[in-house]
Tab-separated table of C-alpha atoms in Angstrom:
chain	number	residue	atom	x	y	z
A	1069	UNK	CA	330.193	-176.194	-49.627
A	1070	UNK	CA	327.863	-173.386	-49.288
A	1071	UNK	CA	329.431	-171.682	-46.816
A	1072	UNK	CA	333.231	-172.007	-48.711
A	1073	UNK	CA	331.757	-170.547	-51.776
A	1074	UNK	CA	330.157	-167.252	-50.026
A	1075	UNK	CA	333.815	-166.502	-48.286
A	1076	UNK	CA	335.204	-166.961	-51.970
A	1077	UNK	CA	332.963	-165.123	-53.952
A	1078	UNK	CA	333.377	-162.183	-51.132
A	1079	UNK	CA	336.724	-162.374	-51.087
A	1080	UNK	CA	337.032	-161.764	-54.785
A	1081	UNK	CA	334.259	-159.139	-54.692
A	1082	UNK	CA	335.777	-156.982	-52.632
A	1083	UNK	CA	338.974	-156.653	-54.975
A	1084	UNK	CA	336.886	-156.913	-57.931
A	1085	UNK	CA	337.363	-154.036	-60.330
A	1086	UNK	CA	334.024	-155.589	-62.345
A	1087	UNK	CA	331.689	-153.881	-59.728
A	1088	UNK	CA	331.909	-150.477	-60.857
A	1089	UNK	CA	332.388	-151.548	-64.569
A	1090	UNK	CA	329.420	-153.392	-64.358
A	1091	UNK	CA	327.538	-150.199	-62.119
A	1092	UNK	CA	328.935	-148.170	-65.021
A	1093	UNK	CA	327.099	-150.802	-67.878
A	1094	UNK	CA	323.893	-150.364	-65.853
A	1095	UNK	CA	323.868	-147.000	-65.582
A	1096	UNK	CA	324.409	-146.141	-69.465
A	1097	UNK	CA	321.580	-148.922	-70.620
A	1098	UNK	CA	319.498	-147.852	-68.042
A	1099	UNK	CA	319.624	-144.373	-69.162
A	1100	UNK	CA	319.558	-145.217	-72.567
A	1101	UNK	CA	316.267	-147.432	-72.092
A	1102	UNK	CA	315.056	-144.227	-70.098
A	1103	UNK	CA	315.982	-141.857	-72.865
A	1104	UNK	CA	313.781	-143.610	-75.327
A	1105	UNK	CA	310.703	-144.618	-73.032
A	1106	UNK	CA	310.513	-140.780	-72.178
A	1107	UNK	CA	311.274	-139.034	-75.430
A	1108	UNK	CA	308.337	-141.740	-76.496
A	1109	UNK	CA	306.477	-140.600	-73.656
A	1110	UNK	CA	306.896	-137.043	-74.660
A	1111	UNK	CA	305.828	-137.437	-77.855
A	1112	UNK	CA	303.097	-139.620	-77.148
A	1113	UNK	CA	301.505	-137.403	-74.674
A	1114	UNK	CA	302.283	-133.339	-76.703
A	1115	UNK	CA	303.088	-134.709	-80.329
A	1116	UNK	CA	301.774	-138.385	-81.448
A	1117	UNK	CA	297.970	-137.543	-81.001
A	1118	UNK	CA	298.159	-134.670	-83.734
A	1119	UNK	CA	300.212	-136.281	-86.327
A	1120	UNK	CA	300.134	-140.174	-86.343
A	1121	UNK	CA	296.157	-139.916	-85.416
A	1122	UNK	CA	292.634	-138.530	-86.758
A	1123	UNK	CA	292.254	-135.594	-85.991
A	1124	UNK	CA	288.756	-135.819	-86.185
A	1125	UNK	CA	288.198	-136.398	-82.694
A	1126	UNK	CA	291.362	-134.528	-80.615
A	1127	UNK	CA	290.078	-136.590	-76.898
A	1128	UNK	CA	290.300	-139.980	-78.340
A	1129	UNK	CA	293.371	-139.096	-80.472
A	1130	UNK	CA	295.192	-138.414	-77.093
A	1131	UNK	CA	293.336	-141.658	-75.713
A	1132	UNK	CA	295.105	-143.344	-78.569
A	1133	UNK	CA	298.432	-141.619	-77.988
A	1134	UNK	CA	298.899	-142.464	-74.863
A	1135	UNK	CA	297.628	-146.265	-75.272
A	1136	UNK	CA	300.800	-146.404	-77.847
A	1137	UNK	CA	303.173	-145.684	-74.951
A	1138	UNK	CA	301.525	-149.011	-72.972
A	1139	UNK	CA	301.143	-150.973	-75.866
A	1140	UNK	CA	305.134	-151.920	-75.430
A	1141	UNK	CA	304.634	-153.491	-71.722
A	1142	UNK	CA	302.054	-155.502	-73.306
A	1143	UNK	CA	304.940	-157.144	-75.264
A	1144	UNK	CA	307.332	-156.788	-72.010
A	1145	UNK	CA	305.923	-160.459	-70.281
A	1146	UNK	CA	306.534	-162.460	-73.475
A	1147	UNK	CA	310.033	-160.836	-73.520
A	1148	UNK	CA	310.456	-161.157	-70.213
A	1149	UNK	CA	310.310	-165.081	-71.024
A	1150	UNK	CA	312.264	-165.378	-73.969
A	1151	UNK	CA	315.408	-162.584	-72.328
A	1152	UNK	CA	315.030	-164.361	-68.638
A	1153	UNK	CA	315.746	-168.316	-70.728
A	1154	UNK	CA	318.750	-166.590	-72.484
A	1155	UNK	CA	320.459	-164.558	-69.299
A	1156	UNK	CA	319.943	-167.553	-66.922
A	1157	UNK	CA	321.163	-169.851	-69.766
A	1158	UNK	CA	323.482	-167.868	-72.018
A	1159	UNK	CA	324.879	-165.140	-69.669
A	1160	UNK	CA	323.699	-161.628	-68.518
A	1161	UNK	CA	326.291	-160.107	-70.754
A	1162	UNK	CA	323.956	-161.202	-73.940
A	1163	UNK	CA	320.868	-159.684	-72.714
A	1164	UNK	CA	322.412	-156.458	-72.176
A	1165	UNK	CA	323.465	-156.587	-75.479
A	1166	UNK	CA	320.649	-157.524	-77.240
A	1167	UNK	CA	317.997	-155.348	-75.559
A	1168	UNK	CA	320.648	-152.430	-76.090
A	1169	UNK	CA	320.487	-152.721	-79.905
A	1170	UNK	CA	316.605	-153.548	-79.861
A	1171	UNK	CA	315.936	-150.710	-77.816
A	1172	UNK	CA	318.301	-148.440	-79.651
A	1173	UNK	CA	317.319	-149.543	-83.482
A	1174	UNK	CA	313.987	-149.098	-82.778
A	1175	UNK	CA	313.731	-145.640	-81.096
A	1176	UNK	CA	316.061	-144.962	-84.164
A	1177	UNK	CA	313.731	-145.757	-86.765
A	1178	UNK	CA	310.228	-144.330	-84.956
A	1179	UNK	CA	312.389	-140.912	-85.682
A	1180	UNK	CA	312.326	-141.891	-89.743
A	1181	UNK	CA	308.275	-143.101	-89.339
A	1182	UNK	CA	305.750	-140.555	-91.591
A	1183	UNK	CA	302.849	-138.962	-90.119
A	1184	UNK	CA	299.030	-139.825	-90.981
A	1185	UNK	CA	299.044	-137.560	-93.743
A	1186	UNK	CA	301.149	-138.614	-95.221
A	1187	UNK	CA	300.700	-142.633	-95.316
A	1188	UNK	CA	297.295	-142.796	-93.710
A	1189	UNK	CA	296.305	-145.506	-91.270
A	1190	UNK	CA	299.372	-147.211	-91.580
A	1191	UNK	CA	301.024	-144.757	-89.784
A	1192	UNK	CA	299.908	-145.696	-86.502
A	1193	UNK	CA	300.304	-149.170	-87.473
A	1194	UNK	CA	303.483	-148.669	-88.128
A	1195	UNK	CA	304.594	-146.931	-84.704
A	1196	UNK	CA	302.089	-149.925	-82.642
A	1197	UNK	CA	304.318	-152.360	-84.209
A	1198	UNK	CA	307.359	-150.482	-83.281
A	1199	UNK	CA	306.676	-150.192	-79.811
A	1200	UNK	CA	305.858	-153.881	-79.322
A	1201	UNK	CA	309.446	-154.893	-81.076
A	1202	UNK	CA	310.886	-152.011	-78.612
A	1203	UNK	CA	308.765	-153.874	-75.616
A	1204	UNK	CA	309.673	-157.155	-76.252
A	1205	UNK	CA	313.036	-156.137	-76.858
A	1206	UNK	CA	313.757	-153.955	-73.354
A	1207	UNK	CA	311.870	-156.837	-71.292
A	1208	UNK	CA	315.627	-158.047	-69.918
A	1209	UNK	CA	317.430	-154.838	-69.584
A	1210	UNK	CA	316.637	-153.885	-65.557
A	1211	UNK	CA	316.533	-157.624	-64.651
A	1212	UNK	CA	320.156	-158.431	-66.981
A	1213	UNK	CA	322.086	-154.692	-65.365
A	1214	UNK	CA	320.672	-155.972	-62.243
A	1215	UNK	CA	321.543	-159.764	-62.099
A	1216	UNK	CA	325.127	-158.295	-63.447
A	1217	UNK	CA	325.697	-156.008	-60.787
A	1218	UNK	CA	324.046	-157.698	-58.074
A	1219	UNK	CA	326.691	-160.636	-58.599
A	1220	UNK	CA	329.780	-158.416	-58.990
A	1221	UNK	CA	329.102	-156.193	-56.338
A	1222	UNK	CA	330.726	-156.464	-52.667
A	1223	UNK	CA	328.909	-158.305	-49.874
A	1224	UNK	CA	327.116	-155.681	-48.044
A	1225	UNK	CA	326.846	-152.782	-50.695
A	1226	UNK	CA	324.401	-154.828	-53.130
A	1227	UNK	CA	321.713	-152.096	-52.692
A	1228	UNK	CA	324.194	-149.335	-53.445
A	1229	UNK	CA	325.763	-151.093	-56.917
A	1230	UNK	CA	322.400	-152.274	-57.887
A	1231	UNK	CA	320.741	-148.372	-57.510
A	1232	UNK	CA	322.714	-147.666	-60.692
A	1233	UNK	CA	320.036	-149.452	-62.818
A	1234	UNK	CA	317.116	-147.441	-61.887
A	1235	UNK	CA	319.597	-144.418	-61.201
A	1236	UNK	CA	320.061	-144.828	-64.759
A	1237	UNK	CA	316.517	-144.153	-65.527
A	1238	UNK	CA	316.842	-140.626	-63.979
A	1239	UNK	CA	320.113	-139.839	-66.044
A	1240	UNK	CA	317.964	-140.875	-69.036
A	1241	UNK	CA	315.448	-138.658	-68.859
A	1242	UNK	CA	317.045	-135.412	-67.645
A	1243	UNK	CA	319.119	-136.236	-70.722
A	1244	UNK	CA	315.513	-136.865	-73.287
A	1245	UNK	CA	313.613	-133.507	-71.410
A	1246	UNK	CA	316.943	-131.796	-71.974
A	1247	UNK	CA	316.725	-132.111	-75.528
A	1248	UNK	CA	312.954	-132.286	-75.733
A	1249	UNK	CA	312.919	-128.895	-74.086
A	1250	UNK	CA	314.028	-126.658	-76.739
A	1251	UNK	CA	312.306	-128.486	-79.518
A	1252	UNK	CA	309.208	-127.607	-77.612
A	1253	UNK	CA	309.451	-124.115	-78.097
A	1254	UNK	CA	309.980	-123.976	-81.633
A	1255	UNK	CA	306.637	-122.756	-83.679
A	1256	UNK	CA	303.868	-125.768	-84.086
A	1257	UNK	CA	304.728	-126.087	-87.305
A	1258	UNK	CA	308.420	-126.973	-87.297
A	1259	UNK	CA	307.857	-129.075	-84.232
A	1260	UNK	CA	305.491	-131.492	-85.593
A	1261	UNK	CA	306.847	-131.380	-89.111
A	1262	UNK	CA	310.863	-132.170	-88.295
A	1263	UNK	CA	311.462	-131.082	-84.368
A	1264	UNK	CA	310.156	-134.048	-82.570
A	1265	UNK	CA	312.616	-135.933	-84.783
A	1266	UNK	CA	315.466	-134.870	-83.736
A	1267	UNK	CA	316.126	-136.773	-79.738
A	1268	UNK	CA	314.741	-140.087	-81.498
A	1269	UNK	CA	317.373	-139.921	-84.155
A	1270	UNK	CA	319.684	-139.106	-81.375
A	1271	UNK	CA	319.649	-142.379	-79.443
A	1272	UNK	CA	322.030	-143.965	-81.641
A	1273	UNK	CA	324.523	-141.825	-80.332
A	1274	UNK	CA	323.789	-143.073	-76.465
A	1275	UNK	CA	323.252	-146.405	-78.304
A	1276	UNK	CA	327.002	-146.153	-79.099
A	1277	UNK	CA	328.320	-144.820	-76.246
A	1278	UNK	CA	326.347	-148.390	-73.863
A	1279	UNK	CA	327.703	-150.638	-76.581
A	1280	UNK	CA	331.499	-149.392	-76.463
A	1281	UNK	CA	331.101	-150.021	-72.471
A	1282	UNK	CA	329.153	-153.389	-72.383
A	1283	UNK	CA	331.168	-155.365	-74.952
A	1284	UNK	CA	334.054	-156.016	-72.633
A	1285	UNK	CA	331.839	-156.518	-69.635
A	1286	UNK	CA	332.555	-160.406	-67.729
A	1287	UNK	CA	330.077	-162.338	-66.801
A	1288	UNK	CA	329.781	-162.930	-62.715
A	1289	UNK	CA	331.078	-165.184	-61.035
A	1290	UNK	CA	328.224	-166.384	-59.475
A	1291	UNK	CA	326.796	-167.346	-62.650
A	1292	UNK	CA	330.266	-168.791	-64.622
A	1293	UNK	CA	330.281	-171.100	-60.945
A	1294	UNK	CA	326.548	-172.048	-61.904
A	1295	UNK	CA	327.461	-172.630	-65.756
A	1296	UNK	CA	330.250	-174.756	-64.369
A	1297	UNK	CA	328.386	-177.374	-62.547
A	1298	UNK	CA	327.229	-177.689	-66.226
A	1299	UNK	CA	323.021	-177.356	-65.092
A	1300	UNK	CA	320.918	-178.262	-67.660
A	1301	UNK	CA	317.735	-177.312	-65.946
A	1302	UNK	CA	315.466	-174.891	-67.805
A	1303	UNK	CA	315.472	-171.826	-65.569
A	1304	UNK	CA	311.888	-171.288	-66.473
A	1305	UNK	CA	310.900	-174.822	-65.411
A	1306	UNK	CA	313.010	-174.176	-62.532
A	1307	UNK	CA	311.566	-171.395	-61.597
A	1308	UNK	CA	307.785	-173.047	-60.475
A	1309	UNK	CA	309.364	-176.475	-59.765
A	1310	UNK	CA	311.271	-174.822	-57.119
A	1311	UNK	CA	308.792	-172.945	-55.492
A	1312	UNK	CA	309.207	-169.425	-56.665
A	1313	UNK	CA	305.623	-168.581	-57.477
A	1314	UNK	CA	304.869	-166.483	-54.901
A	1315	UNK	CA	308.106	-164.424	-54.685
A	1316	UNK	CA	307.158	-163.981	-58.897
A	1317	UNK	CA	303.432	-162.921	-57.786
A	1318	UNK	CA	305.059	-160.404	-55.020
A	1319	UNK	CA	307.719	-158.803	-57.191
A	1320	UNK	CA	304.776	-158.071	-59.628
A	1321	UNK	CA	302.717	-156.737	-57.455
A	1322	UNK	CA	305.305	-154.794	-55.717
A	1323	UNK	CA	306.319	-153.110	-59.399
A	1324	UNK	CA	302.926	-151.807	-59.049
A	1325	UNK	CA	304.866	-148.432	-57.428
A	1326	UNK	CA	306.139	-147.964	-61.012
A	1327	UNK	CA	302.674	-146.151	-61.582
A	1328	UNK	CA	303.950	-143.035	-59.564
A	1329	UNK	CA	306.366	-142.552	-62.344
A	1330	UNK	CA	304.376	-142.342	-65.281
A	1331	UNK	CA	301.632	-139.948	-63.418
A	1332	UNK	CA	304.402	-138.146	-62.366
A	1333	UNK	CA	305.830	-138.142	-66.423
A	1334	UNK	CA	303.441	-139.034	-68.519
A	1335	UNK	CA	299.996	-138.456	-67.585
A	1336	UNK	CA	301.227	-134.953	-65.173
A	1337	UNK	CA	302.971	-133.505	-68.644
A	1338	UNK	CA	299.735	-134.080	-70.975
A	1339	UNK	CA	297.517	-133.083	-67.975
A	1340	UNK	CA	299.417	-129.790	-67.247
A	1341	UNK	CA	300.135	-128.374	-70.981
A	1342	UNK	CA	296.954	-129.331	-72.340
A	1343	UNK	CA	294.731	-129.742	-70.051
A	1344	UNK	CA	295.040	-127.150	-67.504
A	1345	UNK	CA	297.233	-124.453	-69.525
A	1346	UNK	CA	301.062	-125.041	-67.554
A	1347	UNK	CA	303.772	-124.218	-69.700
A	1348	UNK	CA	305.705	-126.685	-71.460
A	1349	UNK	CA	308.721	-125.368	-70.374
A	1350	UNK	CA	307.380	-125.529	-66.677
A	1351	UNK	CA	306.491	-128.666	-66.489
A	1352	UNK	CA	309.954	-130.432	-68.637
A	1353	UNK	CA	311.694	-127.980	-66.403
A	1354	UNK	CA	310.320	-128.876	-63.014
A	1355	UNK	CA	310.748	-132.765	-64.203
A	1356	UNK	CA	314.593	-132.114	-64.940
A	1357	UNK	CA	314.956	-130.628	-61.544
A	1358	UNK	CA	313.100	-133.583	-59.858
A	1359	UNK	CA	315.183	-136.313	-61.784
A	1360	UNK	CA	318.476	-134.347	-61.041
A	1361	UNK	CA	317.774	-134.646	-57.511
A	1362	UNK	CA	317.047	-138.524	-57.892
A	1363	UNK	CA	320.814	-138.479	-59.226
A	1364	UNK	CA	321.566	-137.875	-55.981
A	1365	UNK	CA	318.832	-139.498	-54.074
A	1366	UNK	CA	318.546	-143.021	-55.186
A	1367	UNK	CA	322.196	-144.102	-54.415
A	1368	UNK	CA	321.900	-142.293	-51.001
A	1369	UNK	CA	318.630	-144.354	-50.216
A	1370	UNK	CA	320.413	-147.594	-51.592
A	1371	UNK	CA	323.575	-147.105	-49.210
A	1372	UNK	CA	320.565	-146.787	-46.471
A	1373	UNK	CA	319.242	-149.843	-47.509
A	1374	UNK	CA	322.124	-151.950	-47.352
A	1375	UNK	CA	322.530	-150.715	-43.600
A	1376	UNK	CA	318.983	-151.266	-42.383
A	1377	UNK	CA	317.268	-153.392	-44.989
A	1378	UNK	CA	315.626	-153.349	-48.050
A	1379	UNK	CA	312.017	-153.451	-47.224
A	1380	UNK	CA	311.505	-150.518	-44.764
A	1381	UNK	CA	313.406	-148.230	-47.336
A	1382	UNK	CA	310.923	-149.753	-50.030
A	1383	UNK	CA	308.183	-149.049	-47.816
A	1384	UNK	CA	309.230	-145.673	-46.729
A	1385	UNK	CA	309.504	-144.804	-50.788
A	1386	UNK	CA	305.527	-146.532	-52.135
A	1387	UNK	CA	304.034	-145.066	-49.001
A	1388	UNK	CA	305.205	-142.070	-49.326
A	1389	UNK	CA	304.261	-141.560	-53.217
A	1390	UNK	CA	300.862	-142.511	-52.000
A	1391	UNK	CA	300.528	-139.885	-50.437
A	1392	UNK	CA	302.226	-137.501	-52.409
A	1393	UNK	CA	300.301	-138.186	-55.497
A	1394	UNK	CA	297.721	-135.958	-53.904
A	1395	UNK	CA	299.459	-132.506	-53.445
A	1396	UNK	CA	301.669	-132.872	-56.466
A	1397	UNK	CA	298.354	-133.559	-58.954
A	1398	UNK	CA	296.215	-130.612	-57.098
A	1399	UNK	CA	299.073	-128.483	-57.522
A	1400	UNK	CA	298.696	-128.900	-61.432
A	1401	UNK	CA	294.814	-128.005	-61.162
A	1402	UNK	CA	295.825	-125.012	-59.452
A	1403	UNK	CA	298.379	-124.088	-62.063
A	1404	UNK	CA	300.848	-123.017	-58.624
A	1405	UNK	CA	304.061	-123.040	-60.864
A	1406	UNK	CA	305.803	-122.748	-57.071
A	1407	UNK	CA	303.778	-125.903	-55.973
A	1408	UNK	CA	304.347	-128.042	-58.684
A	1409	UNK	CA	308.154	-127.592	-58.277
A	1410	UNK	CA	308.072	-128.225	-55.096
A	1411	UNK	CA	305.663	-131.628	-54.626
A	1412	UNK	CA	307.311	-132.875	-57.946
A	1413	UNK	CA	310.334	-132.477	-56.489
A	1414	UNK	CA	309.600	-134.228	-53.192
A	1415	UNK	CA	307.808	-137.115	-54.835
A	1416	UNK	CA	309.608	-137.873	-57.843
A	1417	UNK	CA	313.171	-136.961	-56.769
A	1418	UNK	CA	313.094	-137.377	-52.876
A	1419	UNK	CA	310.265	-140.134	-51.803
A	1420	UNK	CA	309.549	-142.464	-54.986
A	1421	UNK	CA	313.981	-142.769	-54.915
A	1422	UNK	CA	313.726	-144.501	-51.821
A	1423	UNK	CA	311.594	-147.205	-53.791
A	1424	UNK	CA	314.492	-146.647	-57.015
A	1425	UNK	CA	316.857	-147.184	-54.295
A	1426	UNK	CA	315.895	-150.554	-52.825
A	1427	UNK	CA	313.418	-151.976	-55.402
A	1428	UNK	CA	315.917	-153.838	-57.800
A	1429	UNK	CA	317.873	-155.195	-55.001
A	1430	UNK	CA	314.706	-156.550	-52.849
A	1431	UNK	CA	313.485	-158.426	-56.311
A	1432	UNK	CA	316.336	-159.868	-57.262
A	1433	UNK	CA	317.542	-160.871	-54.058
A	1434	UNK	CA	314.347	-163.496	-53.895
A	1435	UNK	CA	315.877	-165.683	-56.712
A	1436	UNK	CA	319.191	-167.990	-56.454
A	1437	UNK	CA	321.479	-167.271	-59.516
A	1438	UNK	CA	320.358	-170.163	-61.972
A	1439	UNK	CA	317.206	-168.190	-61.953
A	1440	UNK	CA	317.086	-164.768	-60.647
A	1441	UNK	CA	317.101	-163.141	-64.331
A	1442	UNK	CA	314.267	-165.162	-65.063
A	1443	UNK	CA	311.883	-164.348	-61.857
A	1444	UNK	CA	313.136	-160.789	-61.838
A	1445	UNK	CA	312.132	-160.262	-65.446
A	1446	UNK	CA	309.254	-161.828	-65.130
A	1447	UNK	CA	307.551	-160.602	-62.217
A	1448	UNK	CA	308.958	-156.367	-62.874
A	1449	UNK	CA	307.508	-156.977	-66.266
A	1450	UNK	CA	303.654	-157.932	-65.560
A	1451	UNK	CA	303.905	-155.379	-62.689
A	1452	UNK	CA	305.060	-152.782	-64.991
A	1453	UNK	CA	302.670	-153.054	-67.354
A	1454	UNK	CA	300.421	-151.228	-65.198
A	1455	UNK	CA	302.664	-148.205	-64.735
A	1456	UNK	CA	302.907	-148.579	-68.917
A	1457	UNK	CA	299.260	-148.026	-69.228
A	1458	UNK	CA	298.632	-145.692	-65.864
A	1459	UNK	CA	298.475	-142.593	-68.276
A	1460	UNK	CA	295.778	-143.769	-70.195
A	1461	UNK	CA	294.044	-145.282	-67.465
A	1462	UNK	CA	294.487	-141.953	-65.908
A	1463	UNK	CA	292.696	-140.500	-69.160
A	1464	UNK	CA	289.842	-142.421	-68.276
A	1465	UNK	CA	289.499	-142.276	-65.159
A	1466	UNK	CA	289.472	-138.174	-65.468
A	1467	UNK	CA	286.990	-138.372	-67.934
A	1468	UNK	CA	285.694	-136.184	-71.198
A	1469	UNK	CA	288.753	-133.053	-70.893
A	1470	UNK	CA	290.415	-135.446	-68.755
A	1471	UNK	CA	289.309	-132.803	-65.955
A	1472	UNK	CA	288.753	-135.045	-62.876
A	1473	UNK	CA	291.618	-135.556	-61.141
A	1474	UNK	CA	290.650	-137.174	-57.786
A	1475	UNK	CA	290.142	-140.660	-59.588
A	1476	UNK	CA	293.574	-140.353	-60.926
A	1477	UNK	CA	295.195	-139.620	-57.479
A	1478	UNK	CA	293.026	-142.585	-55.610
A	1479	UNK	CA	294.228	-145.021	-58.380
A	1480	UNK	CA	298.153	-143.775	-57.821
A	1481	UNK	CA	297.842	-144.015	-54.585
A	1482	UNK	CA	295.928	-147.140	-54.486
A	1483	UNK	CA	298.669	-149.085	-56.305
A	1484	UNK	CA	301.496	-147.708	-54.447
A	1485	UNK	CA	299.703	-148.916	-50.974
A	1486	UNK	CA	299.544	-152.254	-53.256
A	1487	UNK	CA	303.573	-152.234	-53.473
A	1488	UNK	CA	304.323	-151.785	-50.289
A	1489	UNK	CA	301.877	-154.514	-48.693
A	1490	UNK	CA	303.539	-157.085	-51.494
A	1491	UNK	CA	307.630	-155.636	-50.312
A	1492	UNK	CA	306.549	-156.269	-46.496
A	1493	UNK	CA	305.895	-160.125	-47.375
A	1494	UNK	CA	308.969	-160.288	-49.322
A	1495	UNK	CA	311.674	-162.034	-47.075
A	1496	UNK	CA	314.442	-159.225	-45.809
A	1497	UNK	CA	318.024	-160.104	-47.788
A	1498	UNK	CA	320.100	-157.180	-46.622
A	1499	UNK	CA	322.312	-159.551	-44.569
A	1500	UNK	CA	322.399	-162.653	-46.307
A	1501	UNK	CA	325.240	-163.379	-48.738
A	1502	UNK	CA	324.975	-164.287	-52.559
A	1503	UNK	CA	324.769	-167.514	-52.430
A	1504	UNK	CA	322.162	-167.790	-49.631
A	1505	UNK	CA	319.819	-166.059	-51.523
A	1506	UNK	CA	316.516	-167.636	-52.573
A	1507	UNK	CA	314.143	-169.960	-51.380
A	1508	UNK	CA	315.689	-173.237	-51.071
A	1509	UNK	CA	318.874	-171.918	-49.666
């Protein structure tokens, strides 16, 4: 029966017009999650710490600032439970919905929020609480664009279709540091009073635009053949009773390579303009250049992948960053405008893509349908919460001035070695159809 299903479901596939429509739907969330994690990030690291925070003490204020931006992965795991139950129940179609309007409502309303002046301490409680209702909300998105276009895509190009998620992420912030960049060189004063506003009110636009193309999405077959056979196991009780454990455990240590990105973002942007002196404009500039290459790079990795295998592209990608974490945060200490282009370039938009690339499709390809939303979600979202809270970890580790920056590059690089041991236990996928995927298949 198996076997009858797989030529089926690659039959139809193939002359599917769903896979790029649901490539399409990943893409736009994806950048649309993006857009608001980074304008958030932004803020968080050059605006939050002066106006939602004391300014009694400035070092603890950007402590503070930058624990807000982690304080939503925090939430992520309980969402993770509560959006993988409703895709592996309900459909894929209704997570992307409903983390599209969380994500978007929220962002939406953190551009409305007063400052500390002029509502006091319930200013930061009011952005804390935002964050976790943006956290718990975005917990599905990756795993539900995934699961969607991993089951609509051809046999043999699941990489490739499944790049779009993460490839998304790029799209969404070139498009935030786009409109960030400008606003940062207005005068202090109209920056922090109305500028950094301006890109939060603007997600309801890209909220728009993901909703207009996600309504009309169908669910995969994979998972209407699943819904058929009328299962009434709960995926989440599924999910141990079957076995998957350890493929959970490995996907969430293996999202441990998600730390590279918000050094490279986060932390590198707060540690370069006020730390060390580098332009604003420098650094947004160099990260738009790094994330336009990505554009490029992460689909070309993922068509790699699907012709050699997941895990050696995944490897090739968390090694790599490992090891470019080192040039890329010396450069910053040197203020070498040429260097920083140049490793930040080569690590975020040439070597970490090859992890973008291959990531999504190596996690999700360890689940069967019934559950892969469910350990995808999951797993990425206890993994990522230690790329949500690498900056301010990073802002501990470099101490008073956050001027050390050798513990900061040891604990990148120590996480990305992390990933890649967990990928190269994974089992290899690359070859196996849909419906041999998982464990017990």
């Amino acid at each position: 029966m198996g076997g009858t299903r797989s030529a089926s479901q690659s039959a139809a596939k193939a002359q599917s017009p769903a896979s790029g429509k649901a490539a399409l739907a990943a893409w736009i969330g994806s950048a649309l999650e993006y857009y608001d994690f980074f304008i958030y990030g932004s803020a968080a690291a050059l605006v939050f710490a002066r106006i939602i925070f004391p300014a009694d003490d400035p070092s603890m204020a950007t402590l503070l600032s930058l624990a807000t931006f982690g304080v939503a992965y925090v939430a992520r795991p309980l969402g993770a439970f509560v959006m993988g139950y409703i895709g592996d129940v309900f459909g894929r179609k209704v997570v992307m919905l409903l983390t599209l309007l969380g994500m978007g409502i929220c962002t939406f309303i953190i551009g409305l929020m007063p400052t500390y002046d002029q509502i006091g301490i319930w200013a930061p409680i009011a952005l804390v609480s935002l964050r976790i209702c943006q956290g718990l909300a975005v917990a599905g998105e990756q795993s539900g664009a995934t699961s969607m276009t991993i089951e609509h895509a051809p046999e043999g190009r699941r990489a490739f279709f499944s790049s779009f998620t993460l490839a998304g992420t790029q799209g969404g912030q070139v498009l935030a540091t786009a409109v960030f960049l400008p606003l940062f060189a207005l005068p202090d004063d109209q920056l922090l009073s109305w500028g950094w506003r301006i890109p939060f009110l603007l997600s309801i636009v890209v909220m728009a635009i993901a909703w207009w193309i996600r309504r009309s999405l169908p669910e995969p077959d994979a998972f209407e053949e699943e819904r058929e056979q009328g299962t009434k196991d709960n995926p989440l009780k599924a999910l141990f009773a079957l076995g998957y454990l350890p493929d959970v455990v490995r996907v969430l240590l293996a999202a441990f390579a998600s730390v590279t990105s918000t050094l490279a973002t986060i932390y590198a942007l707060n540690y370069g303009v006020e730390t060390m002196g580098v332009s604003r404009t420098t650094m947004l500039t160099m990260l738009i250049c790094a994330n336009l290459v990505a554009l490029v790079a992460i689909p070309a990795w993922a068509a790699v992948a699907d012709r050699i295998g997941r895990k050696p592209v995944f490897i090739i990608g968390s090694l790599g960053s490992a090891l470019m974490i080192w040039p890329f945060i010396w450069s910053i200490t040197q203020t070498n405008v040429p260097m920083i282009y140049v490793t930040g370039i080569l690590m975020s938009g040439v070597v970490y893509s090859a992890y973008s690339g291959s990531a999504f499709a190596l996690f999700s390809e360890q689940f069967e349908t019934k559950i892969r939303l469910s350990g995808m979600a999951i797993g990425t979202q206890f993994g990522f919460a230690m790329g949500g809270f690498a900056p301010t970890i990073a802002a501990a580790l470099a101490g008073p001035g956050l001027t050390h920056w050798v513990p900061v590059a040891i604990f990148g690089c120590l996480t990305s070695t992390v990933a890649a041991i967990s990928a190269f236990s994974m089992r290899e996928t690359f070859r196996a159809p849909l419906s041999a995927l998982g464990r017990n298949r």
